[in-house]
PDB file of C-alpha atoms in Angstrom:
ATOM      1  CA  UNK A 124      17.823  -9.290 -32.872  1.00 78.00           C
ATOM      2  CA  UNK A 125      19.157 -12.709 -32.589  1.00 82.00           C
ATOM      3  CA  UNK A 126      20.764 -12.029 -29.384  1.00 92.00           C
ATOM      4  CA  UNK A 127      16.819 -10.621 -28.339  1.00 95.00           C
ATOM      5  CA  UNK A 128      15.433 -13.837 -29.267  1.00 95.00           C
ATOM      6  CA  UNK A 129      18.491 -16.234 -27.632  1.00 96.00           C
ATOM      7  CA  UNK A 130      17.660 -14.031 -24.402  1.00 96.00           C
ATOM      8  CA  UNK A 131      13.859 -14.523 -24.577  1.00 98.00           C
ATOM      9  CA  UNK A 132      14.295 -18.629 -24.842  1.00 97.00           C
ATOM     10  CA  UNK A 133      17.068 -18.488 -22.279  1.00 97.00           C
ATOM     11  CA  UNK A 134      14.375 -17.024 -19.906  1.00 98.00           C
ATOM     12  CA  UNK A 135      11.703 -19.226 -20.317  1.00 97.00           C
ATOM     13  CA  UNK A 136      13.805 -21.776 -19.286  1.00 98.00           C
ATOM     14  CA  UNK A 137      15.255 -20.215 -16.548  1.00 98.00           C
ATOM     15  CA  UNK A 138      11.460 -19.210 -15.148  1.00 98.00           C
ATOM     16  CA  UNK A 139      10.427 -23.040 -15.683  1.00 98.00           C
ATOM     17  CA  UNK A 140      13.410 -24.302 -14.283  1.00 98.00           C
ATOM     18  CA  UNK A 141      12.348 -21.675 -11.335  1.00 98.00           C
ATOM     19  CA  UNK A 142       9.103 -23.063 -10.915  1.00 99.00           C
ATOM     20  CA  UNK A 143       9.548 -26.449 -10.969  1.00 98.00           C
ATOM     21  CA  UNK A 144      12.460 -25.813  -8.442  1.00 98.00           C
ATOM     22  CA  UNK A 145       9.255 -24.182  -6.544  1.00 98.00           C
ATOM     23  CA  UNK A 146       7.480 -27.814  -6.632  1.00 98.00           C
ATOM     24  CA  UNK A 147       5.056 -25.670  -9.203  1.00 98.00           C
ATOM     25  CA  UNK A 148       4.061 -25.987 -12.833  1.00 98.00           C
ATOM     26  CA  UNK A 149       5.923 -23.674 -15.556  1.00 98.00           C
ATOM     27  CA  UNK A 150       2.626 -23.321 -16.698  1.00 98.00           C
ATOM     28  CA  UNK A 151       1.397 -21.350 -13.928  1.00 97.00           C
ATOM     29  CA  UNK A 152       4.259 -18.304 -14.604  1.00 98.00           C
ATOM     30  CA  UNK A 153       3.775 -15.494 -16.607  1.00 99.00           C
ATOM     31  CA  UNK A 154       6.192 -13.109 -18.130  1.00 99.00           C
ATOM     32  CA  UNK A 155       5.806  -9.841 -18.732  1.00 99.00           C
ATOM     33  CA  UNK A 156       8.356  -8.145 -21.211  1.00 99.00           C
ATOM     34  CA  UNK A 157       9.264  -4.747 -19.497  1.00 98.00           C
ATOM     35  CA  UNK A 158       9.717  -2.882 -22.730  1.00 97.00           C
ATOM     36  CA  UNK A 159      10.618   0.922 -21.397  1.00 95.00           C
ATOM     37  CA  UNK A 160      13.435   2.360 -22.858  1.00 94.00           C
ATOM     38  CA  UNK A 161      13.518  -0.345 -25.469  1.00 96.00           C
ATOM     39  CA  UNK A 162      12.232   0.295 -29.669  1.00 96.00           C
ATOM     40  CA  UNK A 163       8.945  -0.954 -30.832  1.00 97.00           C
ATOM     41  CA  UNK A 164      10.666  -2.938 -32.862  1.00 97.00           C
ATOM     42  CA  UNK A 165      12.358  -4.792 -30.286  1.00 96.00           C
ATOM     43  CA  UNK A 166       9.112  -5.307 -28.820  1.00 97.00           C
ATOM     44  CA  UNK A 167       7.752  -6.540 -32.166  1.00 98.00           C
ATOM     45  CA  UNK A 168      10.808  -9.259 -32.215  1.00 97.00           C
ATOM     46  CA  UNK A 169       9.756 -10.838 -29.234  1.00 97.00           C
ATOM     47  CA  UNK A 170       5.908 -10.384 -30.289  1.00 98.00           C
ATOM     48  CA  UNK A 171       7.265 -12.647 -33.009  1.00 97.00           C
ATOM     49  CA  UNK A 172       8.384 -15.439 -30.245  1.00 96.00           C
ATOM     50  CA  UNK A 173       5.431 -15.545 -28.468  1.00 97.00           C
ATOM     51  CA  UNK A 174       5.706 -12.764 -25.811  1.00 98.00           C
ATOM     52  CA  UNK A 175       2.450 -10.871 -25.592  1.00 98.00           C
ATOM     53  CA  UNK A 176       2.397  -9.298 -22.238  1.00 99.00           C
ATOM     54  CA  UNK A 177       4.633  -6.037 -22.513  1.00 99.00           C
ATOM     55  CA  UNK A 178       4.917  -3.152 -19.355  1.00 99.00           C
ATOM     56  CA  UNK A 179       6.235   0.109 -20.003  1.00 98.00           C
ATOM     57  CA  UNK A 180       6.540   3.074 -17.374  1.00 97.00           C
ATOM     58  CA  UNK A 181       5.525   6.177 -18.840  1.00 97.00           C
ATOM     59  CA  UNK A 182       2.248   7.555 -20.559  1.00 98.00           C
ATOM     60  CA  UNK A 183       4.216   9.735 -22.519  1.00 97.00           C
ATOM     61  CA  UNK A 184       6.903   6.954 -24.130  1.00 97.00           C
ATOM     62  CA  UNK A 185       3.821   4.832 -24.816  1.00 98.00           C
ATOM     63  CA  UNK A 186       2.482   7.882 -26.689  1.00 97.00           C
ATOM     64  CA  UNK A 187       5.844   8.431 -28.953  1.00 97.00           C
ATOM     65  CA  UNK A 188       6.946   5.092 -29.448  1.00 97.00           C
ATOM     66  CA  UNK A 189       3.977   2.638 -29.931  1.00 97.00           C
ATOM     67  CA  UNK A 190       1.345   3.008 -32.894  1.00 96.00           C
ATOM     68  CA  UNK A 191      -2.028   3.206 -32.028  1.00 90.00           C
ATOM     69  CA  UNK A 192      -2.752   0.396 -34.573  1.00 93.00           C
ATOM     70  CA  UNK A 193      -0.263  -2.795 -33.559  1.00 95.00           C
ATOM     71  CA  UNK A 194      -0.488  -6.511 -33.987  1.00 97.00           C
ATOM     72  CA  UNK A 195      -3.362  -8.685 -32.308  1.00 97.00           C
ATOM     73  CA  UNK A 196      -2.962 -10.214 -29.354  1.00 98.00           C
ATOM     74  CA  UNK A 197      -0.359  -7.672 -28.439  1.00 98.00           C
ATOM     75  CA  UNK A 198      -1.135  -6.168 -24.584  1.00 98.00           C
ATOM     76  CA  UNK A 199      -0.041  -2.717 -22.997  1.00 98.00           C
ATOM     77  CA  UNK A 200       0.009  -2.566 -19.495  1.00 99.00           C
ATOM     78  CA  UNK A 201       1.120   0.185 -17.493  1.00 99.00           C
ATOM     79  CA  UNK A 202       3.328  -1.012 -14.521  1.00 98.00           C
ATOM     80  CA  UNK A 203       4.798   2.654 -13.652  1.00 97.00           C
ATOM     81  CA  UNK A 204       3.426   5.650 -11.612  1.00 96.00           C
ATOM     82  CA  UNK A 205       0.571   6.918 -13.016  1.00 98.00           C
ATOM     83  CA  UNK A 206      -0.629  10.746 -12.261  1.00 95.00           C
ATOM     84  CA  UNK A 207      -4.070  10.819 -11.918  1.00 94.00           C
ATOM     85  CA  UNK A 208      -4.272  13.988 -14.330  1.00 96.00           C
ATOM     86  CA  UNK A 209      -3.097  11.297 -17.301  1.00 97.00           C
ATOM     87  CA  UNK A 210      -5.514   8.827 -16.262  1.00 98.00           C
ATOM     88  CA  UNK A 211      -7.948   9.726 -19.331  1.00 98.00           C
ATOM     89  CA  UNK A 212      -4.993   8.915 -21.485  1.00 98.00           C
ATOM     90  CA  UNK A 213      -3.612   5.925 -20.331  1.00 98.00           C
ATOM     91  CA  UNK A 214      -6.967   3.929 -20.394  1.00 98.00           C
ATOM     92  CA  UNK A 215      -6.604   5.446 -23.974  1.00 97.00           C
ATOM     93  CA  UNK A 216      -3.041   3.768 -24.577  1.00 98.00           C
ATOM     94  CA  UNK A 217      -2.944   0.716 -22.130  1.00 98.00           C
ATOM     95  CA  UNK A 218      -4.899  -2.453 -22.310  1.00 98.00           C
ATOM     96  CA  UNK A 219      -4.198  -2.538 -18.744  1.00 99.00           C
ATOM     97  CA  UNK A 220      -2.931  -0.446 -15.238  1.00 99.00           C
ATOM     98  CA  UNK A 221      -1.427  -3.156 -13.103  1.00 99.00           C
ATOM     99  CA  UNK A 222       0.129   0.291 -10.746  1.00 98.00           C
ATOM    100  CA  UNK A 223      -2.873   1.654  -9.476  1.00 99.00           C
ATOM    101  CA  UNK A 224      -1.581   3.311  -6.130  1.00 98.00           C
ATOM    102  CA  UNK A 225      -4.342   5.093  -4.418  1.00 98.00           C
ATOM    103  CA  UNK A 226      -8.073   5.731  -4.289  1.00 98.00           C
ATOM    104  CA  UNK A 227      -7.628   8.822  -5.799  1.00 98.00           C
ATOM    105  CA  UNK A 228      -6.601   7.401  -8.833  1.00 98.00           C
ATOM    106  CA  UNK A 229      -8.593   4.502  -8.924  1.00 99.00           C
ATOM    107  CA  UNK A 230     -11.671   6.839  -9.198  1.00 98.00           C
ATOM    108  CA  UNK A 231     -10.487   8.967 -11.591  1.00 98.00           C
ATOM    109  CA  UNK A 232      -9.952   5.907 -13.975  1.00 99.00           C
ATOM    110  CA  UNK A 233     -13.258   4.504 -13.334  1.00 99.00           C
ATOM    111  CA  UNK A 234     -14.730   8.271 -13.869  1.00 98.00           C
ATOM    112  CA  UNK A 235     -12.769   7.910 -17.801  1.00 98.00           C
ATOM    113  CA  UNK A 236     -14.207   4.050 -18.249  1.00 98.00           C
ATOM    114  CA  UNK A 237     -17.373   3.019 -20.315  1.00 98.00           C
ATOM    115  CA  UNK A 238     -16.117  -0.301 -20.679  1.00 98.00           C
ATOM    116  CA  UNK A 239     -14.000  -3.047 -18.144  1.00 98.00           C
ATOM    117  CA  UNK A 240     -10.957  -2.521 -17.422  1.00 99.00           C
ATOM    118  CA  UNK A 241      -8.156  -4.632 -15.527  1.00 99.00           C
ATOM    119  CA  UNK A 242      -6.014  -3.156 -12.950  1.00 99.00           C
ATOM    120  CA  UNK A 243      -3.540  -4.109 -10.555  1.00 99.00           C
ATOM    121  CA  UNK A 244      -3.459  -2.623  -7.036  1.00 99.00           C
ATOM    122  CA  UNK A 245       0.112  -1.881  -6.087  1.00 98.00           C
ATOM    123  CA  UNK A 246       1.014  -2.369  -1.984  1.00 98.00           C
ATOM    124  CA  UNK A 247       4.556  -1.043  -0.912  1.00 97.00           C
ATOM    125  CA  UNK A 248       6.223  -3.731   0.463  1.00 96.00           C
ATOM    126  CA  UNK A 249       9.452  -1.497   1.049  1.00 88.00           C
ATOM    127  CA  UNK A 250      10.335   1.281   2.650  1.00 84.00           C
ATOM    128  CA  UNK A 251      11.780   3.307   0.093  1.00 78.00           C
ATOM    129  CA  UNK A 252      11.080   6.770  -1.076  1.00 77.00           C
ATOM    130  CA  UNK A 253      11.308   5.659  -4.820  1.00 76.00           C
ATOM    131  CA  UNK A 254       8.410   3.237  -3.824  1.00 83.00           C
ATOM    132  CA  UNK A 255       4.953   3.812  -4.795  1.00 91.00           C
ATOM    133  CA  UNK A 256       2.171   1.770  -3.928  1.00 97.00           C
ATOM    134  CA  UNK A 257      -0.406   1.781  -1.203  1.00 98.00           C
ATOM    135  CA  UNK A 258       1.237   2.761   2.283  1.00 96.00           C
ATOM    136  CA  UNK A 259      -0.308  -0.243   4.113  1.00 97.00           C
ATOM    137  CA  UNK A 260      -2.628  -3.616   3.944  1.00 98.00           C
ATOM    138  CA  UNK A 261      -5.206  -1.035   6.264  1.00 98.00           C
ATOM    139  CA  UNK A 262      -5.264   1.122   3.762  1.00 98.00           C
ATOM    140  CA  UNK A 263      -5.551  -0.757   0.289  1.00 98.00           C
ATOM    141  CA  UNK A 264      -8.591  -2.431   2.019  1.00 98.00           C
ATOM    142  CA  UNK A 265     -10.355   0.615   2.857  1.00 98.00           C
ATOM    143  CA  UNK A 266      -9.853   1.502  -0.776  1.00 98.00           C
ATOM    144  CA  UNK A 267     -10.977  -1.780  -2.438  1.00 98.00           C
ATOM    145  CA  UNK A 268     -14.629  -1.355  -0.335  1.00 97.00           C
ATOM    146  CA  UNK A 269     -14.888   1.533  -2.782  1.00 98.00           C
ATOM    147  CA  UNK A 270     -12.798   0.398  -5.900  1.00 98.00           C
ATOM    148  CA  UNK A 271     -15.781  -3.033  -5.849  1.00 97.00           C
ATOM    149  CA  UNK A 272     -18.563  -0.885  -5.846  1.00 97.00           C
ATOM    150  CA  UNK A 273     -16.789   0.484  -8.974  1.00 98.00           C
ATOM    151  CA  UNK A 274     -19.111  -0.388 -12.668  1.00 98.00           C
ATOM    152  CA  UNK A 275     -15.603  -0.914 -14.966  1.00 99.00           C
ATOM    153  CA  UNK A 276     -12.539  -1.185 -13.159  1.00 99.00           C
ATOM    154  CA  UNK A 277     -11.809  -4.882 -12.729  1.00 98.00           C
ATOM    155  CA  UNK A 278      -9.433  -5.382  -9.918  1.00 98.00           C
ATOM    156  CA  UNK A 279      -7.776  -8.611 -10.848  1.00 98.00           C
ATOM    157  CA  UNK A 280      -4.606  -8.974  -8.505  1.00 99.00           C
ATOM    158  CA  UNK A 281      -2.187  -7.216  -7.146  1.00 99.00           C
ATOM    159  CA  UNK A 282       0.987  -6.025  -7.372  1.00 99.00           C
ATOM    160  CA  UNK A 283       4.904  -4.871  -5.729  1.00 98.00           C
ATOM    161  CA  UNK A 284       8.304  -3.895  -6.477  1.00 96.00           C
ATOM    162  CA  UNK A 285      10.965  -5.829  -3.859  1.00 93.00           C
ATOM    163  CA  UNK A 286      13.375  -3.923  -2.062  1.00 92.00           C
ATOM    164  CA  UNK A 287      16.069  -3.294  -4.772  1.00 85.00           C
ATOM    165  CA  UNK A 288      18.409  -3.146  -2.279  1.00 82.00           C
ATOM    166  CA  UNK A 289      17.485  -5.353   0.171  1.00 78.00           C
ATOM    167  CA  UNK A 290      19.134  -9.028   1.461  1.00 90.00           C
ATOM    168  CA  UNK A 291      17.104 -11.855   0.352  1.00 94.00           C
ATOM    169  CA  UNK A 292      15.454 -12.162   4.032  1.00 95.00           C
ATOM    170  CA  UNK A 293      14.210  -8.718   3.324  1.00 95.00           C
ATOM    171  CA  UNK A 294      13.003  -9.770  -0.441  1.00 96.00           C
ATOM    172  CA  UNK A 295      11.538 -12.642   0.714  1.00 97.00           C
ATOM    173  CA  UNK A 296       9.534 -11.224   3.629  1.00 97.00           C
ATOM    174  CA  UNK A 297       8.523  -8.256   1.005  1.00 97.00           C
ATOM    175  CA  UNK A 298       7.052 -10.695  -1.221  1.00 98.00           C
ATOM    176  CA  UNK A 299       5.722 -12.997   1.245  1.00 98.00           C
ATOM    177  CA  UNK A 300       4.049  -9.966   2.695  1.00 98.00           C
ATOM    178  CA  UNK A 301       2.125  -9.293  -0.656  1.00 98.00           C
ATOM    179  CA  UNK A 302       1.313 -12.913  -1.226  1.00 98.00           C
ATOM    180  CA  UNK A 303      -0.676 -12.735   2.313  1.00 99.00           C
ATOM    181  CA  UNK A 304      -2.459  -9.496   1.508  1.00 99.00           C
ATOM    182  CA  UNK A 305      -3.556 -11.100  -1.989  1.00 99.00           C
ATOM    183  CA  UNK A 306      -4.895 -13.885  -0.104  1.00 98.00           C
ATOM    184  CA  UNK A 307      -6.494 -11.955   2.355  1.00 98.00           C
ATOM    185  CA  UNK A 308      -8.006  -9.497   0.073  1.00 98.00           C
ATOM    186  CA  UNK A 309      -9.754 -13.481  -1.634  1.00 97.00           C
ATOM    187  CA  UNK A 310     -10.896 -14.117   1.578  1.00 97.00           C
ATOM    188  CA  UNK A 311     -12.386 -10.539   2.488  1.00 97.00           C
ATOM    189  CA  UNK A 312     -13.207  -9.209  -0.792  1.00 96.00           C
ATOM    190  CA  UNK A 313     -13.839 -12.137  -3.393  1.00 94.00           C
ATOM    191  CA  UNK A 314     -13.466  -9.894  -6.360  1.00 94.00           C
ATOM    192  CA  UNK A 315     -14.127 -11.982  -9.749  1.00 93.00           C
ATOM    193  CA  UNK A 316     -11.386 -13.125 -11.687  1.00 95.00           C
ATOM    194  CA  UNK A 317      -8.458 -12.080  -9.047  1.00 98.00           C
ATOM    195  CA  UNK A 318      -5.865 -14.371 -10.100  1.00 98.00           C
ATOM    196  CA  UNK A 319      -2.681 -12.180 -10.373  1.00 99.00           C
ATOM    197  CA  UNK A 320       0.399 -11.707  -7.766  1.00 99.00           C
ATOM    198  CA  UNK A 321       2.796  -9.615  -9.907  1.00 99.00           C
ATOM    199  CA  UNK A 322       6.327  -9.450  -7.919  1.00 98.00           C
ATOM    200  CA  UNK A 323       9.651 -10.446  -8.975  1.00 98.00           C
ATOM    201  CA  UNK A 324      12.100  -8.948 -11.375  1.00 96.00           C
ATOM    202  CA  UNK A 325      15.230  -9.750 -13.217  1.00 94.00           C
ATOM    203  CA  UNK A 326      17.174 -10.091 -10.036  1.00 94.00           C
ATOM    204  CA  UNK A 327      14.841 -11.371  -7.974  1.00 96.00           C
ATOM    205  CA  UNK A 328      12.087 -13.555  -9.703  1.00 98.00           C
ATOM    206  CA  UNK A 329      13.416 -16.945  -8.488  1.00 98.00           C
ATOM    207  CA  UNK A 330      12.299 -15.669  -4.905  1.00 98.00           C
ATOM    208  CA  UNK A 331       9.121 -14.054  -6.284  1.00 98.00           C
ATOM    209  CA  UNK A 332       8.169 -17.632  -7.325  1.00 99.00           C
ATOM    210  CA  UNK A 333       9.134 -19.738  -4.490  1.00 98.00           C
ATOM    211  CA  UNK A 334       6.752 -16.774  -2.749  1.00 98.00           C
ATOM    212  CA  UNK A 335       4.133 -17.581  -4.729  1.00 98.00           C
ATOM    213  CA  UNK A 336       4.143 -15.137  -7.559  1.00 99.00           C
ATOM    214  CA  UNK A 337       2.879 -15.854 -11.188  1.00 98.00           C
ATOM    215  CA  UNK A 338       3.627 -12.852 -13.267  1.00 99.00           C
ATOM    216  CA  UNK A 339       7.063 -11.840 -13.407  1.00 99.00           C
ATOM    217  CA  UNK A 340       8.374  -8.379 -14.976  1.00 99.00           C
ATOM    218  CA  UNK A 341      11.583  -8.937 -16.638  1.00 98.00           C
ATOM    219  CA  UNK A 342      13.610  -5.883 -18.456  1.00 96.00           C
ATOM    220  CA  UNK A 343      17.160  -6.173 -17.902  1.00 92.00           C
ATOM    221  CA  UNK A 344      17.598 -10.166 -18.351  1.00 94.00           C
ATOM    222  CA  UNK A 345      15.311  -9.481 -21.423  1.00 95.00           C
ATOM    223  CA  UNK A 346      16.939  -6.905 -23.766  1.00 92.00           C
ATOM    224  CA  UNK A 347      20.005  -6.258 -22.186  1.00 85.00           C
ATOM    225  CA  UNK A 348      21.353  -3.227 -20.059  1.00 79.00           C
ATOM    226  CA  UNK A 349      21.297   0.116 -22.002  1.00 66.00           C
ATOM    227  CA  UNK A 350      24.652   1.311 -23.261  1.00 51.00           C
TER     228      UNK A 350
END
């Protein structure tokens, strides 16, 4: 667990170093601890630094792993595809859906809600048939006119994965292309409290910033790869 904890410092410099290389303020980047795979008491280690933002993939992990009952301040969000027949249980589970994909599943959440909820809207930025996300700009707009009339969901940002494969032209213009949608959807839409651009990951976040993101998902740089 020492390792965990050398790890978690070694990225909060590395984001503030990333951000002030930016010409922005550490201050202004979140992390978010991408816990799949990983123990709950791993994730209660880093609680104990200071992380309190965690994202895990799958409804069912969540389920098996995590207590219903866990330390204050600690926040779920789901950051993984999410099928809208276990909607009911990941409002249940999560403190948050920051992968919400379609319109479809956007209403069934709301239909499950008696009380606000934050989500994400996820646009795919890259053409890749592992990619989920809202097909195109065209279409996540026709979707939020709906999703606003919505009474709980709270639409507070939105969010991609970068082409995993992809040359950092391609990363960049992936990201860049997200950070113009989020701004459009500000200008168009005005939803309250939409502050969140979630892109970059542990081998891309120093682009993600420069591109304007301020919640970054980090898994990898975090805990370690698997063995």
């Amino acid at each position: 667990m020492i390792e965990l904890r050398e790890h978690y410092q070694e990225i909060q410099e590395a984001l503030a170093d990333a951000a002030i290389q930016a010409g922005r303020k550490p201050s202004d980047i979140r992390l978010m601890a991408v816990s799949k795979t990983r123990s709950y008491q791993e994730m209660l280690e880093l609680f104990s630094c200071g992380q309190l933002l965690f994202g895990e993939n799958r409804v069912q992990e969540v389920e098996d792993k995590v207590p219903q009952i866990r330390p204050e301040g600690m926040r779920l969000h789901l950051i993984g595809h999410l099928q809208s027949n276990k909607a009911k249980k990941a409002i249940e589970l999560f403190d948050g859906i920051d992968s919400v994909d379609s319109l479809k599943l956007a209403n069934k959440l709301e239909g499950h809600l008696s009380k606000p909820f934050p989500i994400l809207l996820e646009l795919k930025t890259a053409e890749e048939d592992s990619k989920s996300g809202f097909p195109s700009e065209d279409v996540l707009f026709s979707a939020l006119d709906t999703i606003m009339q919505s009474t709980y969901l709270q639409v507070r940002g939105l969010m991609t994965i970068g082409p995993l494969d992809g040359d950092e032209k391609m990363v960049r213009a992936a990201f860049s292309r997200l950070r113009n949608a989020f701004d459009a959807v500000k200008t168009r839409f005005d939803p309250p409290q939409f502050d969140t651009l979630s892109m970059g990951m542990s081998g891309d976040y120093r682009l993600a910033i420069e591109e304007g993101s301020n919640l970054v998902r980090i898994g990898t740089k975090l805990f370690g790869k698997r063995g």
